[in-house]
Amino acid sequence: MTVTKTAKKAGKTANFDCKDVGLAAEGVRRIEWANQDMPVLQKIRERFEKERPLSGVRMACCLHVTAETANLVRTLKAGGADVVLCASNPLSTQDDVSAALSVHYGIPTFAIKGEDNTTYYKHLLAALATNPNVTMDDGCDLVTAIHKDRTDLIPTIRGSMEETTTGVIRLKAMAKDGALKIPCVAVNEADTKHLFDNRYGTGQSTIDGIIRATDTLLASKTVVVAGYGWCGRGFAARARGMGAQVIVTEIDPIKAIEAAMDGHRVMPMKEAAKIGDVFCTVTGNKHVISTEHMSVMKDGAMVCNSGHFDVEIDIAGLKKMAKKEIEGVRRFVDAYELSNGRTIYVLGQGRLVNLACAEGHPASVMDMSFAVQSLATEWVAVQKSPLSVKVHDVPKSIDAWVARLKLDTMGIKIDKLTKEQEAYLASWQEGT
Ligand code: ADE
């Protein structure tokens, strides 16, 4: 693997790495298709083109390389930033988009679907080789690489945006340990991000990934959802909508009660493992499905993950335990024959099933997440003095603006408080 392809765009030569530059035309078509469903991001791009608030920003983004992400990085570029992009997961890249970004949109991109771990990290370092002063992460790998391999960048980094729950948990752990050295912004914590992308995006795209990989009928199946955070809630609701009987496993008593009151069965994974047909982990934690669980699963059980990292299912343990492994019994499905005579199917190698086996969340929901990303980047860029080194929340005004504009583009109007109601909410004297 070499990271040496070059493109000439506006007189500049830039390195990039994609599977096949011949895929660029298809990538452009898919990026433009997604763009139609991203009206909030379009509005921001139009303003950015005029105001250029990101002039002087050198940006390295480590994100899933999808058609939706392409529209985000186009927006950042329109704002005046010099942008490079690398993959945030070895299996989530859309190769046509990777090619289109480098060749057609002049945004150097380092991403190939199925790249091995060495190439993955080579791509990350290639993005950091541009000496960024602002970064954007989906899962904290870029920030980790800065803290481990490119500490020289730390003094000049003005801020780093984080897209996902797992990444924010990592950043907060770093801050608690005193290990965090750059200001970060927890984009995931914005309401217009996690309440919609994590719930409705993951809900739909996880179903999409499972169906594209297996073509299984979900009606009447027992679907086991490990974790009842926003992603788990969304996926459980959509699985039920497809006619599945849903079992939720949890370690948090409050979330467990919520799952029960939402009408799902709740039980330990040890019990659920014996009766599930399709399993999906969305916990952000390690070995939530262990070899002990897989050894009691039914013949033909399908196992997948929709959490950020591929640690939730003990695949290494399964490989050791299996009598026989058959790669690719179907595209993105591997079979493991156990000594008890049963076969377990793993989808997308235990990586994010919605991005490995399908196209990730639909554009309409990424519109809000990436609107928040764009405006949070602008917020970092326009600061007069450096942001403090900690995990910052996105300003509430950004959240409210994105929500209002999204409603507007959906043709939905809402009520306004009357003066009397405003006064009532501000008062404490009036009672029964
Ligand atoms: N995360 C989940 N879905 C995504 C998408 N379509 N693009 C980028 N990141 C995502």
Tab-separated table of C-alpha atoms and ligand atoms in Angstrom:
chain	number	residue	atom	x	y	z
A	1	MET	CA	0.000	0.000	0.000
A	2	THR	CA	1.312	3.426	-0.858
A	3	VAL	CA	-0.109	6.768	0.094
A	4	THR	CA	1.262	8.521	-2.938
A	5	LYS	CA	-1.498	9.120	-5.467
A	6	THR	CA	-1.635	12.771	-6.369
A	7	ALA	CA	-4.253	15.122	-7.766
A	8	LYS	CA	-3.805	18.513	-9.368
A	9	LYS	CA	-6.603	20.844	-8.389
A	10	ALA	CA	-6.448	24.636	-8.505
A	11	GLY	CA	-2.734	24.396	-9.203
A	12	LYS	CA	-2.064	22.438	-6.018
A	13	THR	CA	-0.766	18.892	-5.758
A	14	ALA	CA	-2.015	16.824	-2.873
A	15	ASN	CA	-1.521	13.238	-1.798
A	16	PHE	CA	-4.476	10.983	-1.269
A	17	ASP	CA	-5.257	7.274	-1.183
A	18	CYS	CA	-8.357	5.568	-2.528
A	19	LYS	CA	-9.201	2.154	-3.983
A	20	ASP	CA	-9.832	3.288	-7.549
A	21	VAL	CA	-10.006	6.808	-9.004
A	22	GLY	CA	-12.330	5.379	-11.680
A	23	LEU	CA	-15.088	5.253	-9.036
A	24	ALA	CA	-15.132	9.048	-8.656
A	25	ALA	CA	-18.034	9.725	-11.065
A	26	GLU	CA	-20.344	7.376	-9.142
A	27	GLY	CA	-19.160	8.996	-5.915
A	28	VAL	CA	-20.120	12.457	-7.208
A	29	ARG	CA	-23.623	11.189	-8.079
A	30	ARG	CA	-24.125	9.713	-4.601
A	31	ILE	CA	-22.742	12.788	-2.839
A	32	GLU	CA	-25.120	15.061	-4.788
A	33	TRP	CA	-28.033	12.705	-4.050
A	34	ALA	CA	-27.287	12.889	-0.304
A	35	ASN	CA	-26.876	16.666	-0.544
A	36	GLN	CA	-30.524	17.075	-1.597
A	37	ASP	CA	-31.549	15.681	1.780
A	38	MET	CA	-29.202	17.906	3.790
A	39	PRO	CA	-30.912	21.326	3.581
A	40	VAL	CA	-29.573	22.652	6.891
A	41	LEU	CA	-26.007	21.894	5.880
A	42	GLN	CA	-26.688	23.504	2.481
A	43	LYS	CA	-27.767	26.742	4.203
A	44	ILE	CA	-24.593	26.743	6.288
A	45	ARG	CA	-22.485	26.085	3.183
A	46	GLU	CA	-24.059	29.042	1.365
A	47	ARG	CA	-23.260	31.364	4.287
A	48	PHE	CA	-19.754	29.909	4.691
A	49	GLU	CA	-19.043	30.580	0.997
A	50	LYS	CA	-19.808	34.266	1.544
A	51	GLU	CA	-18.304	34.793	4.996
A	52	ARG	CA	-15.345	32.359	4.923
A	53	PRO	CA	-15.250	32.009	8.739
A	54	LEU	CA	-12.782	29.121	8.567
A	55	SER	CA	-10.038	31.000	6.702
A	56	GLY	CA	-6.687	30.049	8.172
A	57	VAL	CA	-8.016	26.752	9.530
A	58	ARG	CA	-6.047	23.631	8.553
A	59	MET	CA	-8.386	20.817	9.273
A	60	ALA	CA	-7.828	17.061	9.607
A	61	CYS	CA	-11.040	15.052	9.878
A	62	CYS	CA	-11.204	11.372	10.846
A	63	LEU	CA	-14.764	10.321	9.991
A	64	HIS	CA	-16.683	7.550	8.265
A	65	VAL	CA	-16.036	8.324	4.589
A	66	THR	CA	-19.612	8.404	3.311
A	67	ALA	CA	-21.661	10.572	0.961
A	68	GLU	CA	-22.969	12.496	3.986
A	69	THR	CA	-19.473	13.127	5.325
A	70	ALA	CA	-18.486	14.360	1.860
A	71	ASN	CA	-21.120	17.083	2.173
A	72	LEU	CA	-19.763	18.036	5.577
A	73	VAL	CA	-16.164	18.381	4.382
A	74	ARG	CA	-17.351	20.330	1.322
A	75	THR	CA	-19.014	22.731	3.764
A	76	LEU	CA	-15.845	23.122	5.826
A	77	LYS	CA	-13.886	23.798	2.640
A	78	ALA	CA	-16.494	26.343	1.509
A	79	GLY	CA	-15.889	28.095	4.835
A	80	GLY	CA	-12.248	28.614	3.850
A	81	ALA	CA	-10.632	25.665	5.667
A	82	ASP	CA	-7.914	23.514	4.117
A	83	VAL	CA	-9.383	20.059	4.745
A	84	VAL	CA	-8.014	16.515	4.661
A	85	LEU	CA	-10.038	13.442	5.523
A	86	CYS	CA	-9.173	9.923	6.666
A	87	ALA	CA	-11.373	6.965	7.607
A	88	SER	CA	-12.514	6.498	11.212
A	89	ASN	CA	-13.141	2.786	10.697
A	90	PRO	CA	-11.408	0.297	8.363
A	91	LEU	CA	-14.701	-1.073	7.022
A	92	SER	CA	-17.008	1.958	6.756
A	93	THR	CA	-15.456	3.703	3.746
A	94	GLN	CA	-17.491	4.153	0.567
A	95	ASP	CA	-14.759	3.791	-2.055
A	96	ASP	CA	-16.574	5.877	-4.660
A	97	VAL	CA	-16.888	8.746	-2.194
A	98	SER	CA	-13.225	8.487	-1.215
A	99	ALA	CA	-12.235	8.766	-4.890
A	100	ALA	CA	-14.684	11.591	-5.640
A	101	LEU	CA	-13.504	13.730	-2.734
A	102	SER	CA	-9.852	13.598	-3.793
A	103	VAL	CA	-10.344	13.777	-7.536
A	104	HIS	CA	-13.461	15.933	-8.007
A	105	TYR	CA	-13.854	18.071	-4.882
A	106	GLY	CA	-10.149	18.685	-4.185
A	107	ILE	CA	-10.328	17.311	-0.643
A	108	PRO	CA	-7.434	14.868	-0.117
A	109	THR	CA	-8.886	11.682	1.359
A	110	PHE	CA	-7.064	8.673	2.767
A	111	ALA	CA	-9.543	5.796	2.944
A	112	ILE	CA	-10.060	2.354	1.414
A	113	LYS	CA	-12.836	-0.025	2.466
A	114	GLY	CA	-11.304	-3.111	4.089
A	115	GLU	CA	-7.902	-1.529	4.747
A	116	ASP	CA	-5.844	-3.382	7.347
A	117	ASN	CA	-4.886	-1.838	10.686
A	118	THR	CA	-1.436	-0.777	9.455
A	119	THR	CA	-2.947	1.107	6.529
A	120	TYR	CA	-5.647	2.562	8.774
A	121	TYR	CA	-3.025	4.147	11.044
A	122	LYS	CA	-0.848	5.154	8.077
A	123	HIS	CA	-3.855	7.070	6.753
A	124	LEU	CA	-4.408	8.733	10.115
A	125	LEU	CA	-0.789	9.875	10.210
A	126	ALA	CA	-1.011	11.045	6.588
A	127	ALA	CA	-3.890	13.328	7.624
A	128	LEU	CA	-1.876	14.602	10.593
A	129	ALA	CA	1.132	15.207	8.327
A	130	THR	CA	-0.707	18.330	7.081
A	131	ASN	CA	-0.112	19.869	10.542
A	132	PRO	CA	-3.758	20.658	11.307
A	133	ASN	CA	-4.753	23.347	13.793
A	134	VAL	CA	-8.336	22.046	14.126
A	135	THR	CA	-9.362	18.365	14.066
A	136	MET	CA	-12.578	16.385	13.904
A	137	ASP	CA	-12.948	12.829	15.149
A	138	ASP	CA	-15.477	10.014	15.161
A	139	GLY	CA	-14.232	7.747	17.951
A	140	CYS	CA	-11.226	9.730	19.226
A	141	ASP	CA	-8.543	7.939	17.148
A	142	LEU	CA	-7.096	11.185	15.764
A	143	VAL	CA	-6.886	12.807	19.210
A	144	THR	CA	-5.254	9.640	20.550
A	145	ALA	CA	-2.714	9.662	17.694
A	146	ILE	CA	-1.934	13.333	18.418
A	147	HIS	CA	-1.341	12.538	22.099
A	148	LYS	CA	0.777	9.457	21.279
A	149	ASP	CA	2.603	10.159	18.007
A	150	ARG	CA	2.294	13.872	17.133
A	151	THR	CA	2.657	15.694	20.453
A	152	ASP	CA	4.426	18.476	18.513
A	153	LEU	CA	0.982	19.508	17.186
A	154	ILE	CA	-0.524	20.017	20.656
A	155	PRO	CA	0.469	23.696	21.158
A	156	THR	CA	-1.128	24.806	17.874
A	157	ILE	CA	-4.377	22.777	17.997
A	158	ARG	CA	-7.237	25.205	18.600
A	159	GLY	CA	-9.880	22.540	19.138
A	160	SER	CA	-11.123	19.097	18.203
A	161	MET	CA	-14.725	18.124	17.564
A	162	GLU	CA	-15.925	14.655	18.630
A	163	GLU	CA	-18.879	13.022	16.860
A	164	THR	CA	-19.682	9.936	18.871
A	165	THR	CA	-20.619	8.657	22.365
A	166	THR	CA	-17.575	6.353	22.563
A	167	GLY	CA	-15.225	9.216	21.662
A	168	VAL	CA	-16.743	11.559	24.239
A	169	ILE	CA	-16.396	8.867	26.937
A	170	ARG	CA	-12.691	8.541	25.993
A	171	LEU	CA	-12.104	12.298	26.037
A	172	LYS	CA	-13.734	12.604	29.450
A	173	ALA	CA	-11.570	9.725	30.737
A	174	MET	CA	-8.474	11.520	29.379
A	175	ALA	CA	-9.554	14.803	31.011
A	176	LYS	CA	-10.176	13.032	34.343
A	177	ASP	CA	-6.691	11.481	34.194
A	178	GLY	CA	-5.105	14.865	33.367
A	179	ALA	CA	-3.991	13.334	30.042
A	180	LEU	CA	-6.027	15.621	27.748
A	181	LYS	CA	-3.848	18.360	26.272
A	182	ILE	CA	-6.126	20.033	23.699
A	183	PRO	CA	-9.567	21.697	23.866
A	184	CYS	CA	-12.319	19.384	22.631
A	185	VAL	CA	-15.991	19.866	21.774
A	186	ALA	CA	-18.470	17.072	22.534
A	187	VAL	CA	-20.650	17.353	19.434
A	188	ASN	CA	-22.360	14.071	20.366
A	189	GLU	CA	-23.804	15.703	23.484
A	190	ALA	CA	-25.799	18.269	21.466
A	191	ASP	CA	-29.505	17.373	21.561
A	192	THR	CA	-29.802	17.777	17.802
A	193	LYS	CA	-27.101	15.108	17.477
A	194	HIS	CA	-27.678	12.237	19.912
A	195	LEU	CA	-31.472	12.419	20.158
A	196	PHE	CA	-31.830	11.978	16.408
A	197	ASP	CA	-28.677	10.500	14.816
A	198	ASN	CA	-28.106	7.957	17.609
A	199	ARG	CA	-31.783	6.995	17.925
A	200	TYR	CA	-33.401	7.284	14.498
A	201	GLY	CA	-30.189	7.023	12.465
A	202	THR	CA	-28.838	3.944	14.246
A	203	GLY	CA	-32.353	2.511	14.500
A	204	GLN	CA	-32.887	2.494	10.751
A	205	SER	CA	-29.333	1.929	9.505
A	206	THR	CA	-28.726	-1.059	11.803
A	207	ILE	CA	-31.836	-2.777	10.484
A	208	ASP	CA	-30.622	-1.874	6.971
A	209	GLY	CA	-27.178	-3.401	7.633
A	210	ILE	CA	-28.609	-6.654	9.035
A	211	ILE	CA	-31.028	-7.057	6.148
A	212	ARG	CA	-28.502	-6.206	3.415
A	213	ALA	CA	-25.990	-8.645	4.924
A	214	THR	CA	-28.368	-11.541	5.518
A	215	ASP	CA	-31.706	-10.870	3.766
A	216	THR	CA	-33.285	-12.329	6.883
A	217	LEU	CA	-36.957	-11.788	7.772
A	218	LEU	CA	-37.166	-9.991	11.106
A	219	ALA	CA	-40.892	-10.564	11.652
A	220	SER	CA	-41.360	-13.231	14.350
A	221	LYS	CA	-37.620	-13.406	15.119
A	222	THR	CA	-36.233	-12.832	18.600
A	223	VAL	CA	-33.862	-9.870	18.391
A	224	VAL	CA	-31.552	-9.292	21.347
A	225	VAL	CA	-30.360	-5.700	21.837
A	226	ALA	CA	-27.425	-5.278	24.209
A	227	GLY	CA	-27.527	-1.749	25.627
A	228	TYR	CA	-30.446	0.672	25.932
A	229	GLY	CA	-28.740	4.008	25.320
A	230	TRP	CA	-30.018	6.210	22.483
A	231	CYS	CA	-28.737	3.770	19.832
A	232	GLY	CA	-30.221	0.748	21.591
A	233	ARG	CA	-33.565	2.495	22.112
A	234	GLY	CA	-33.716	3.365	18.427
A	235	PHE	CA	-32.748	-0.070	17.194
A	236	ALA	CA	-35.122	-1.872	19.604
A	237	ALA	CA	-38.030	0.315	18.451
A	238	ARG	CA	-37.326	-0.292	14.781
A	239	ALA	CA	-36.814	-4.063	15.279
A	240	ARG	CA	-40.202	-4.217	16.976
A	241	GLY	CA	-41.635	-2.220	14.084
A	242	MET	CA	-40.435	-4.982	11.764
A	243	GLY	CA	-42.388	-7.534	13.808
A	244	ALA	CA	-39.530	-8.904	15.899
A	245	GLN	CA	-39.827	-9.836	19.562
A	246	VAL	CA	-37.225	-7.723	21.296
A	247	ILE	CA	-35.147	-8.639	24.334
A	248	VAL	CA	-32.979	-5.939	25.920
A	249	THR	CA	-29.933	-6.638	28.095
A	250	GLU	CA	-28.613	-3.866	30.342
A	251	ILE	CA	-26.330	-3.215	33.308
A	252	ASP	CA	-28.008	0.099	34.227
A	253	PRO	CA	-31.152	-0.417	36.342
A	254	ILE	CA	-32.822	2.809	35.144
A	255	LYS	CA	-32.348	1.960	31.481
A	256	ALA	CA	-33.501	-1.600	32.203
A	257	ILE	CA	-36.767	-0.297	33.718
A	258	GLU	CA	-37.198	2.030	30.739
A	259	ALA	CA	-36.767	-0.895	28.345
A	260	ALA	CA	-39.303	-2.957	30.311
A	261	MET	CA	-41.805	-0.073	30.337
A	262	ASP	CA	-41.262	0.434	26.618
A	263	GLY	CA	-42.628	-3.103	26.329
A	264	HIS	CA	-39.429	-5.087	25.755
A	265	ARG	CA	-38.392	-8.201	27.673
A	266	VAL	CA	-35.329	-7.607	29.840
A	267	MET	CA	-32.971	-10.312	31.047
A	268	PRO	CA	-29.244	-11.074	31.443
A	269	MET	CA	-27.326	-11.915	28.258
A	270	LYS	CA	-26.685	-15.411	29.663
A	271	GLU	CA	-30.436	-16.107	29.372
A	272	ALA	CA	-31.015	-14.130	26.173
A	273	ALA	CA	-28.136	-15.964	24.458
A	274	LYS	CA	-30.136	-19.217	24.520
A	275	ILE	CA	-33.237	-17.820	22.813
A	276	GLY	CA	-32.134	-15.058	20.439
A	277	ASP	CA	-32.073	-15.342	16.652
A	278	VAL	CA	-30.344	-12.015	15.928
A	279	PHE	CA	-28.041	-10.251	18.399
A	280	CYS	CA	-26.835	-6.665	18.180
A	281	THR	CA	-24.512	-4.922	20.628
A	282	VAL	CA	-24.754	-1.148	21.143
A	283	THR	CA	-23.087	-0.683	24.523
A	284	GLY	CA	-19.661	0.891	23.811
A	285	ASN	CA	-18.157	-1.786	26.046
A	286	LYS	CA	-15.990	-4.860	25.611
A	287	HIS	CA	-16.976	-8.538	25.256
A	288	VAL	CA	-20.657	-7.926	25.871
A	289	ILE	CA	-21.151	-11.098	23.846
A	290	SER	CA	-18.557	-13.548	25.165
A	291	THR	CA	-17.586	-17.080	24.157
A	292	GLU	CA	-19.668	-18.299	27.086
A	293	HIS	CA	-22.711	-16.645	25.502
A	294	MET	CA	-21.923	-17.849	21.969
A	295	SER	CA	-21.480	-21.432	23.139
A	296	VAL	CA	-25.170	-21.582	24.177
A	297	MET	CA	-26.622	-19.760	21.146
A	298	LYS	CA	-29.013	-21.531	18.772
A	299	ASP	CA	-27.763	-22.990	15.507
A	300	GLY	CA	-27.804	-20.203	12.888
A	301	ALA	CA	-27.753	-17.312	15.377
A	302	MET	CA	-26.649	-14.038	13.778
A	303	VAL	CA	-24.394	-11.744	15.762
A	304	CYS	CA	-23.513	-8.147	14.982
A	305	ASN	CA	-22.408	-4.873	16.537
A	306	SER	CA	-23.568	-1.309	16.014
A	307	GLY	CA	-21.377	0.309	18.677
A	308	HIS	CA	-18.282	2.240	17.607
A	309	PHE	CA	-15.431	-0.247	18.148
A	310	ASP	CA	-15.221	-3.926	17.196
A	311	VAL	CA	-14.659	-4.989	20.806
A	312	GLU	CA	-18.226	-5.725	21.845
A	313	ILE	CA	-18.252	-9.307	20.506
A	314	ASP	CA	-15.326	-11.545	21.503
A	315	ILE	CA	-14.422	-12.478	17.921
A	316	ALA	CA	-10.892	-13.600	18.868
A	317	GLY	CA	-12.409	-15.971	21.449
A	318	LEU	CA	-14.932	-17.226	18.902
A	319	LYS	CA	-12.126	-17.913	16.402
A	320	LYS	CA	-10.289	-19.961	19.028
A	321	MET	CA	-13.411	-21.809	20.093
A	322	ALA	CA	-14.646	-22.586	16.547
A	323	LYS	CA	-13.969	-25.937	14.916
A	324	LYS	CA	-14.148	-24.329	11.495
A	325	GLU	CA	-14.329	-20.775	10.154
A	326	ILE	CA	-15.786	-20.004	6.727
A	327	GLU	CA	-15.131	-16.456	5.569
A	328	GLY	CA	-17.693	-14.823	3.340
A	329	VAL	CA	-20.513	-17.371	3.269
A	330	ARG	CA	-22.274	-14.295	1.990
A	331	ARG	CA	-20.845	-10.811	1.465
A	332	PHE	CA	-19.946	-9.462	4.939
A	333	VAL	CA	-21.022	-12.667	6.712
A	334	ASP	CA	-18.559	-15.154	8.244
A	335	ALA	CA	-19.646	-18.538	9.610
A	336	TYR	CA	-18.177	-20.209	12.692
A	337	GLU	CA	-18.904	-23.902	13.229
A	338	LEU	CA	-18.661	-24.885	16.876
A	339	SER	CA	-17.834	-28.283	18.334
A	340	ASN	CA	-21.449	-28.539	19.604
A	341	GLY	CA	-22.457	-28.791	15.930
A	342	ARG	CA	-24.012	-25.313	15.783
A	343	THR	CA	-23.059	-22.473	13.452
A	344	ILE	CA	-22.854	-18.805	14.474
A	345	TYR	CA	-22.867	-16.091	11.814
A	346	VAL	CA	-20.936	-12.861	12.412
A	347	LEU	CA	-21.883	-9.829	10.312
A	348	GLY	CA	-19.344	-7.209	9.194
A	349	GLN	CA	-16.532	-8.814	11.231
A	350	GLY	CA	-18.114	-7.381	14.370
A	351	ARG	CA	-17.530	-3.827	13.142
A	352	LEU	CA	-20.322	-1.250	12.854
A	353	VAL	CA	-22.930	-3.273	10.956
A	354	ASN	CA	-24.766	-0.193	9.662
A	355	LEU	CA	-21.656	1.177	7.952
A	356	ALA	CA	-19.843	-2.070	7.129
A	357	CYS	CA	-22.863	-3.765	5.545
A	358	ALA	CA	-24.993	-0.757	4.526
A	359	GLU	CA	-24.511	2.993	3.997
A	360	GLY	CA	-24.755	4.303	7.567
A	361	HIS	CA	-27.438	6.736	8.662
A	362	PRO	CA	-29.559	8.419	5.994
A	363	ALA	CA	-28.584	11.909	4.872
A	364	SER	CA	-31.602	13.598	6.409
A	365	VAL	CA	-30.499	12.725	9.945
A	366	MET	CA	-26.776	13.349	9.293
A	367	ASP	CA	-27.905	16.806	8.130
A	368	MET	CA	-28.417	17.804	11.762
A	369	SER	CA	-25.289	16.104	13.140
A	370	PHE	CA	-23.099	17.669	10.496
A	371	ALA	CA	-24.771	21.064	10.810
A	372	VAL	CA	-23.730	20.946	14.468
A	373	GLN	CA	-20.202	19.851	13.450
A	374	SER	CA	-19.889	22.776	11.011
A	375	LEU	CA	-21.148	25.366	13.478
A	376	ALA	CA	-19.043	23.962	16.331
A	377	THR	CA	-15.985	24.243	14.057
A	378	GLU	CA	-16.879	27.856	13.318
A	379	TRP	CA	-17.301	28.472	17.070
A	380	VAL	CA	-13.767	27.123	17.661
A	381	ALA	CA	-12.341	29.107	14.742
A	382	VAL	CA	-13.753	32.496	15.758
A	383	GLN	CA	-12.616	32.378	19.404
A	384	LYS	CA	-10.490	35.450	20.139
A	385	SER	CA	-8.479	33.704	22.857
A	386	PRO	CA	-7.639	29.985	23.054
A	387	LEU	CA	-10.320	27.696	24.437
A	388	SER	CA	-9.470	26.074	27.759
A	389	VAL	CA	-8.189	22.488	27.683
A	390	LYS	CA	-11.279	20.465	28.590
A	391	VAL	CA	-14.282	18.801	26.966
A	392	HIS	CA	-16.621	21.658	26.014
A	393	ASP	CA	-20.328	21.345	25.286
A	394	VAL	CA	-21.693	22.771	22.049
A	395	PRO	CA	-23.290	26.178	22.811
A	396	LYS	CA	-27.058	25.798	23.317
A	397	SER	CA	-27.684	28.531	20.731
A	398	ILE	CA	-26.240	26.235	18.016
A	399	ASP	CA	-28.533	23.379	19.066
A	400	ALA	CA	-31.606	25.646	19.005
A	401	TRP	CA	-30.686	27.157	15.628
A	402	VAL	CA	-30.195	23.722	14.022
A	403	ALA	CA	-33.505	22.439	15.445
A	404	ARG	CA	-35.443	25.471	14.218
A	405	LEU	CA	-33.967	25.343	10.749
A	406	LYS	CA	-34.551	21.578	10.488
A	407	LEU	CA	-38.214	22.075	11.433
A	408	ASP	CA	-38.440	24.843	8.860
A	409	THR	CA	-37.057	22.608	6.106
A	410	MET	CA	-39.559	19.916	7.141
A	411	GLY	CA	-42.397	22.441	6.773
A	412	ILE	CA	-43.294	22.131	10.465
A	413	LYS	CA	-44.397	25.175	12.449
A	414	ILE	CA	-44.563	25.286	16.253
A	415	ASP	CA	-46.220	27.498	18.872
A	416	LYS	CA	-44.659	30.449	20.646
A	417	LEU	CA	-45.038	31.391	24.323
A	418	THR	CA	-47.443	34.273	24.864
A	419	LYS	CA	-46.311	37.169	27.080
A	420	GLU	CA	-48.704	35.856	29.744
A	421	GLN	CA	-47.121	32.386	29.578
A	422	GLU	CA	-43.603	33.795	29.741
A	423	ALA	CA	-44.553	35.763	32.846
A	424	TYR	CA	-46.194	32.681	34.376
A	425	LEU	CA	-43.068	30.561	33.868
A	426	ALA	CA	-40.938	33.278	35.457
A	427	SER	CA	-43.250	33.642	38.474
A	428	TRP	CA	-43.670	31.574	41.643
A	429	GLN	CA	-46.616	33.271	43.394
A	430	GLU	CA	-49.486	31.726	41.405
A	431	GLY	CA	-50.684	28.325	42.701
A	432	THR	CA	-53.948	26.355	42.875
B	1	ADE	N1	-22.258	7.587	11.190
B	1	ADE	C1	-23.377	6.879	11.011
B	1	ADE	N2	-23.870	7.033	9.771
B	1	ADE	C2	-23.042	7.879	9.119
B	1	ADE	C3	-23.028	8.407	7.819
B	1	ADE	N3	-23.972	8.127	6.924
B	1	ADE	N4	-22.004	9.215	7.500
B	1	ADE	C4	-21.057	9.501	8.414
B	1	ADE	N5	-21.016	9.045	9.639
B	1	ADE	C5	-22.015	8.230	10.016
